[in-house]
Amino acid sequence: MNVLIEESWRERLQPEFDKAYFEQLVNFVHQEYRTQTVYPPGKLIFNSFNLCPYDAVKVVIIGQDPYHGAGQAHGLCFSVNDGVAFPPSLVNIFKEIKADIGNDAPPSGNLTRWAEQGVLLLNATLTVRAGQAGSHQKHGWEEFTDAVIRILAEQRERLVFILWGAYAQRKGAFIDRSKHLVLTSAHPSPLSAYNGFYGNKHFSTTNTYLKAHGKKEIVW
């Protein structure tokens, strides 16, 4: 199957695109876009890959679902389009950045600037029906994004994997901790941020690790 995705990713993910589960997933997603309101816009489903080619990846942040409100999702986990109010989790992410490294919250919640520096902002499920969180789970996206994480974990070295919350931690459980830096904490959601997200210092820790391995730090 020919999937419109950045070339370096297409080369590595073609075996997934050729599997039966992915064909079934594509059929499901096409039907959803034809009959329902689905986010993000179809052309942005693989936005995280298109903005951050395989060889450019330095950091992987794993989310769960795209935002399911109008105009929010654009293919990057935790990120919203310019001009859209910050969702609560993103507010808390910016609070932790301020506490950790002193950077004030930016005027936009669009995290494209992170992706362009080598942060793969990967949701476990890449599409969602409007207003229905989790509606596209268990249709094949999770198998696909597991493959993405596995390719990076096995074929690259000295990446930073940031796993916020139990869901992301389960998804990244197989990553070799002797080969990569794996950072875990509570999720930035208001329901859990005070249980260990605040004060995790993941942003400074990431940059310290990148610098120690000769990589350019992320401007958070």
mmCIF file of C-alpha atoms in Angstrom:
data_model
loop_
_atom_site.group_PDB
_atom_site.id
_atom_site.type_symbol
_atom_site.label_atom_id
_atom_site.label_comp_id
_atom_site.label_asym_id
_atom_site.label_seq_id
_atom_site.Cartn_x
_atom_site.Cartn_y
_atom_site.Cartn_z
ATOM 1 C CA MET A 1 0.000 0.000 0.000
ATOM 2 C CA ASN A 2 1.286 3.467 -0.925
ATOM 3 C CA VAL A 3 0.896 5.835 2.039
ATOM 4 C CA LEU A 4 1.557 9.563 1.763
ATOM 5 C CA ILE A 5 4.190 9.985 4.463
ATOM 6 C CA GLU A 6 7.685 11.454 4.634
ATOM 7 C CA GLU A 7 10.065 9.324 2.564
ATOM 8 C CA SER A 8 12.490 8.187 5.271
ATOM 9 C CA TRP A 9 9.551 6.949 7.324
ATOM 10 C CA ARG A 10 7.848 5.344 4.332
ATOM 11 C CA GLU A 11 10.950 3.276 3.625
ATOM 12 C CA ARG A 12 11.057 1.919 7.176
ATOM 13 C CA LEU A 13 7.316 1.507 7.659
ATOM 14 C CA GLN A 14 6.468 -0.067 4.299
ATOM 15 C CA PRO A 15 6.388 -3.562 5.876
ATOM 16 C CA GLU A 16 3.607 -2.304 8.172
ATOM 17 C CA PHE A 17 1.717 -0.698 5.304
ATOM 18 C CA ASP A 18 1.734 -4.056 3.510
ATOM 19 C CA LYS A 19 0.178 -5.973 6.414
ATOM 20 C CA ALA A 20 -3.471 -7.016 6.522
ATOM 21 C CA TYR A 21 -4.198 -5.075 9.721
ATOM 22 C CA PHE A 22 -3.102 -1.820 8.073
ATOM 23 C CA GLU A 23 -5.355 -2.374 5.067
ATOM 24 C CA GLN A 24 -8.259 -2.949 7.463
ATOM 25 C CA LEU A 25 -7.282 0.195 9.377
ATOM 26 C CA VAL A 26 -7.212 2.287 6.198
ATOM 27 C CA ASN A 27 -10.648 1.006 5.207
ATOM 28 C CA PHE A 28 -12.021 1.878 8.633
ATOM 29 C CA VAL A 29 -10.477 5.359 8.634
ATOM 30 C CA HIS A 30 -11.698 6.125 5.100
ATOM 31 C CA GLN A 31 -15.223 5.102 6.058
ATOM 32 C CA GLU A 32 -15.082 7.273 9.202
ATOM 33 C CA TYR A 33 -13.941 10.338 7.256
ATOM 34 C CA ARG A 34 -16.716 9.760 4.712
ATOM 35 C CA THR A 35 -19.495 9.406 7.262
ATOM 36 C CA GLN A 36 -18.399 11.228 10.434
ATOM 37 C CA THR A 37 -16.519 14.321 11.557
ATOM 38 C CA VAL A 38 -13.004 13.078 12.267
ATOM 39 C CA TYR A 39 -9.865 14.813 13.514
ATOM 40 C CA PRO A 40 -7.239 15.765 12.527
ATOM 41 C CA PRO A 41 -7.884 16.737 8.882
ATOM 42 C CA GLY A 42 -6.933 13.810 6.682
ATOM 43 C CA LYS A 43 -3.866 15.504 5.219
ATOM 44 C CA LEU A 44 -2.444 15.922 8.753
ATOM 45 C CA ILE A 45 -2.795 12.328 9.997
ATOM 46 C CA PHE A 46 0.942 11.743 9.521
ATOM 47 C CA ASN A 47 1.998 15.302 10.381
ATOM 48 C CA SER A 48 4.280 14.199 13.210
ATOM 49 C CA PHE A 49 6.298 12.066 10.768
ATOM 50 C CA ASN A 50 6.337 14.659 8.002
ATOM 51 C CA LEU A 51 7.731 17.342 10.327
ATOM 52 C CA CYS A 52 10.305 15.057 11.959
ATOM 53 C CA PRO A 53 12.062 12.644 9.558
ATOM 54 C CA TYR A 54 13.452 9.397 10.915
ATOM 55 C CA ASP A 55 17.087 10.491 11.095
ATOM 56 C CA ALA A 56 16.148 13.790 12.740
ATOM 57 C CA VAL A 57 14.423 12.191 15.749
ATOM 58 C CA LYS A 58 16.104 12.957 19.068
ATOM 59 C CA VAL A 59 13.137 12.821 21.451
ATOM 60 C CA VAL A 60 9.867 10.863 21.365
ATOM 61 C CA ILE A 61 6.837 12.027 23.361
ATOM 62 C CA ILE A 62 3.962 9.538 23.374
ATOM 63 C CA GLY A 63 0.367 10.674 23.675
ATOM 64 C CA GLN A 64 -2.859 8.700 23.432
ATOM 65 C CA ASP A 65 -5.632 10.196 21.248
ATOM 66 C CA PRO A 66 -5.795 13.351 19.142
ATOM 67 C CA TYR A 67 -7.853 16.138 20.682
ATOM 68 C CA HIS A 68 -11.475 15.645 19.653
ATOM 69 C CA GLY A 69 -12.693 19.257 19.651
ATOM 70 C CA ALA A 70 -13.118 21.392 16.527
ATOM 71 C CA GLY A 71 -9.915 22.966 15.231
ATOM 72 C CA GLN A 72 -7.627 21.525 17.894
ATOM 73 C CA ALA A 73 -5.824 18.467 16.513
ATOM 74 C CA HIS A 74 -3.236 18.782 13.765
ATOM 75 C CA GLY A 75 -1.341 15.519 14.007
ATOM 76 C CA LEU A 76 1.046 16.264 16.899
ATOM 77 C CA CYS A 77 0.352 14.936 20.390
ATOM 78 C CA PHE A 78 -0.470 17.575 23.034
ATOM 79 C CA SER A 79 -0.287 20.311 20.353
ATOM 80 C CA VAL A 80 -3.067 22.574 19.080
ATOM 81 C CA ASN A 81 -3.349 24.856 16.089
ATOM 82 C CA ASP A 82 -2.419 28.520 16.342
ATOM 83 C CA GLY A 83 -5.169 30.588 17.926
ATOM 84 C CA VAL A 84 -6.742 27.653 19.785
ATOM 85 C CA ALA A 85 -7.060 27.837 23.578
ATOM 86 C CA PHE A 86 -4.555 25.639 25.415
ATOM 87 C CA PRO A 87 -6.110 22.355 26.607
ATOM 88 C CA PRO A 88 -5.528 21.647 30.325
ATOM 89 C CA SER A 89 -2.709 19.140 29.767
ATOM 90 C CA LEU A 90 -0.824 21.599 27.577
ATOM 91 C CA VAL A 91 -1.278 24.336 30.187
ATOM 92 C CA ASN A 92 0.383 22.027 32.705
ATOM 93 C CA ILE A 93 3.203 21.140 30.308
ATOM 94 C CA PHE A 94 4.012 24.816 29.923
ATOM 95 C CA LYS A 95 3.834 25.274 33.711
ATOM 96 C CA GLU A 96 6.408 22.524 34.188
ATOM 97 C CA ILE A 97 8.668 24.009 31.505
ATOM 98 C CA LYS A 98 8.519 27.350 33.334
ATOM 99 C CA ALA A 99 9.325 25.727 36.680
ATOM 100 C CA ASP A 100 12.030 23.502 35.203
ATOM 101 C CA ILE A 101 13.979 25.781 32.865
ATOM 102 C CA GLY A 102 12.351 29.190 33.232
ATOM 103 C CA ASN A 103 10.810 29.560 29.785
ATOM 104 C CA ASP A 104 7.487 31.402 29.765
ATOM 105 C CA ALA A 105 4.494 29.851 28.015
ATOM 106 C CA PRO A 106 4.475 30.839 24.332
ATOM 107 C CA PRO A 107 1.560 32.677 22.714
ATOM 108 C CA SER A 108 0.614 29.568 20.710
ATOM 109 C CA GLY A 109 0.107 25.952 21.700
ATOM 110 C CA ASN A 110 1.349 24.832 18.297
ATOM 111 C CA LEU A 111 4.312 22.531 18.976
ATOM 112 C CA THR A 112 5.504 22.387 15.376
ATOM 113 C CA ARG A 113 8.622 24.187 16.610
ATOM 114 C CA TRP A 114 9.432 21.140 18.773
ATOM 115 C CA ALA A 115 8.856 18.702 15.909
ATOM 116 C CA GLU A 116 11.196 20.670 13.658
ATOM 117 C CA GLN A 117 13.936 20.315 16.294
ATOM 118 C CA GLY A 118 13.669 16.529 16.400
ATOM 119 C CA VAL A 119 10.802 15.829 18.806
ATOM 120 C CA LEU A 120 8.480 13.134 17.449
ATOM 121 C CA LEU A 121 5.088 14.003 18.948
ATOM 122 C CA LEU A 122 3.414 10.630 18.504
ATOM 123 C CA ASN A 123 -0.128 9.780 19.484
ATOM 124 C CA ALA A 124 -0.844 6.067 19.943
ATOM 125 C CA THR A 125 -4.020 6.537 17.883
ATOM 126 C CA LEU A 126 -3.723 8.961 14.982
ATOM 127 C CA THR A 127 -7.403 9.741 14.366
ATOM 128 C CA VAL A 128 -10.544 10.265 16.449
ATOM 129 C CA ARG A 129 -14.233 10.930 15.910
ATOM 130 C CA ALA A 130 -15.375 14.413 16.930
ATOM 131 C CA GLY A 131 -16.385 14.572 20.580
ATOM 132 C CA GLN A 132 -15.700 10.880 21.201
ATOM 133 C CA ALA A 133 -12.411 10.224 22.962
ATOM 134 C CA GLY A 134 -11.046 6.760 22.235
ATOM 135 C CA SER A 135 -13.407 6.173 19.329
ATOM 136 C CA HIS A 136 -10.654 5.014 16.962
ATOM 137 C CA GLN A 137 -8.787 2.876 19.444
ATOM 138 C CA LYS A 138 -8.392 -0.865 18.791
ATOM 139 C CA HIS A 139 -8.721 -0.572 15.029
ATOM 140 C CA GLY A 140 -5.012 -0.972 14.235
ATOM 141 C CA TRP A 141 -3.426 2.367 15.031
ATOM 142 C CA GLU A 142 -1.862 1.029 18.216
ATOM 143 C CA GLU A 143 -0.178 -1.807 16.330
ATOM 144 C CA PHE A 144 1.186 0.679 13.824
ATOM 145 C CA THR A 145 2.537 3.102 16.427
ATOM 146 C CA ASP A 146 4.030 0.209 18.420
ATOM 147 C CA ALA A 147 5.983 -0.615 15.262
ATOM 148 C CA VAL A 148 7.171 3.005 15.002
ATOM 149 C CA ILE A 149 8.447 2.945 18.588
ATOM 150 C CA ARG A 150 10.084 -0.448 18.075
ATOM 151 C CA ILE A 151 11.915 0.696 14.933
ATOM 152 C CA LEU A 152 13.301 3.723 16.755
ATOM 153 C CA ALA A 153 14.163 1.794 19.913
ATOM 154 C CA GLU A 154 15.935 -1.012 18.042
ATOM 155 C CA GLN A 155 17.581 0.832 15.160
ATOM 156 C CA ARG A 156 18.591 4.115 16.801
ATOM 157 C CA GLU A 157 20.671 4.828 19.914
ATOM 158 C CA ARG A 158 20.637 7.505 22.622
ATOM 159 C CA LEU A 159 17.140 8.776 22.038
ATOM 160 C CA VAL A 160 14.993 10.237 24.795
ATOM 161 C CA PHE A 161 11.574 8.624 25.253
ATOM 162 C CA ILE A 162 9.171 10.671 27.396
ATOM 163 C CA LEU A 163 6.317 8.561 28.774
ATOM 164 C CA TRP A 164 3.698 10.487 30.742
ATOM 165 C CA GLY A 165 1.017 8.369 32.393
ATOM 166 C CA ALA A 166 0.369 4.661 32.658
ATOM 167 C CA TYR A 167 -0.809 4.271 29.061
ATOM 168 C CA ALA A 168 2.390 5.680 27.532
ATOM 169 C CA GLN A 169 4.509 3.750 30.026
ATOM 170 C CA ARG A 170 2.911 0.450 28.995
ATOM 171 C CA LYS A 171 3.434 1.331 25.354
ATOM 172 C CA GLY A 172 7.132 2.003 25.936
ATOM 173 C CA ALA A 173 7.775 -0.819 28.401
ATOM 174 C CA PHE A 174 9.977 -2.778 25.970
ATOM 175 C CA ILE A 175 12.440 0.066 25.260
ATOM 176 C CA ASP A 176 16.018 -0.842 26.209
ATOM 177 C CA ARG A 177 16.962 1.490 29.067
ATOM 178 C CA SER A 178 20.671 0.794 28.558
ATOM 179 C CA LYS A 179 20.459 2.138 24.999
ATOM 180 C CA HIS A 180 18.103 5.093 25.469
ATOM 181 C CA LEU A 181 16.993 7.532 28.162
ATOM 182 C CA VAL A 182 13.422 6.707 29.210
ATOM 183 C CA LEU A 183 11.698 9.347 31.345
ATOM 184 C CA THR A 184 8.443 8.480 33.109
ATOM 185 C CA SER A 185 6.037 10.373 35.333
ATOM 186 C CA ALA A 186 2.362 11.013 35.910
ATOM 187 C CA HIS A 187 0.361 12.441 33.016
ATOM 188 C CA PRO A 188 0.056 16.248 32.716
ATOM 189 C CA SER A 189 -3.739 16.023 32.914
ATOM 190 C CA PRO A 190 -5.216 18.061 35.804
ATOM 191 C CA LEU A 191 -6.393 14.724 37.231
ATOM 192 C CA SER A 192 -2.835 13.524 37.757
ATOM 193 C CA ALA A 193 -0.364 16.390 37.332
ATOM 194 C CA TYR A 194 0.064 16.820 41.098
ATOM 195 C CA ASN A 195 0.903 13.109 41.453
ATOM 196 C CA GLY A 196 4.357 13.467 39.938
ATOM 197 C CA PHE A 197 4.157 15.372 36.676
ATOM 198 C CA TYR A 198 4.960 18.682 38.326
ATOM 199 C CA GLY A 199 8.606 18.641 39.295
ATOM 200 C CA ASN A 200 9.611 15.801 36.952
ATOM 201 C CA LYS A 201 12.210 18.073 35.288
ATOM 202 C CA HIS A 202 11.914 16.109 32.058
ATOM 203 C CA PHE A 203 12.756 19.094 29.881
ATOM 204 C CA SER A 204 16.074 19.935 31.530
ATOM 205 C CA THR A 205 16.924 16.237 31.926
ATOM 206 C CA THR A 206 16.330 15.696 28.204
ATOM 207 C CA ASN A 207 18.603 18.573 27.263
ATOM 208 C CA THR A 208 21.350 17.442 29.643
ATOM 209 C CA TYR A 209 21.291 13.991 28.030
ATOM 210 C CA LEU A 210 21.263 15.353 24.479
ATOM 211 C CA LYS A 211 24.163 17.683 25.219
ATOM 212 C CA ALA A 212 26.158 14.884 26.859
ATOM 213 C CA HIS A 213 25.818 12.861 23.648
ATOM 214 C CA GLY A 214 26.798 15.651 21.309
ATOM 215 C CA LYS A 215 23.293 16.570 20.179
ATOM 216 C CA LYS A 216 21.755 20.022 20.021
ATOM 217 C CA GLU A 217 19.446 20.784 22.921
ATOM 218 C CA ILE A 218 15.728 21.387 22.375
ATOM 219 C CA VAL A 219 14.461 24.944 22.737
ATOM 220 C CA TRP A 220 11.347 24.166 24.739
#
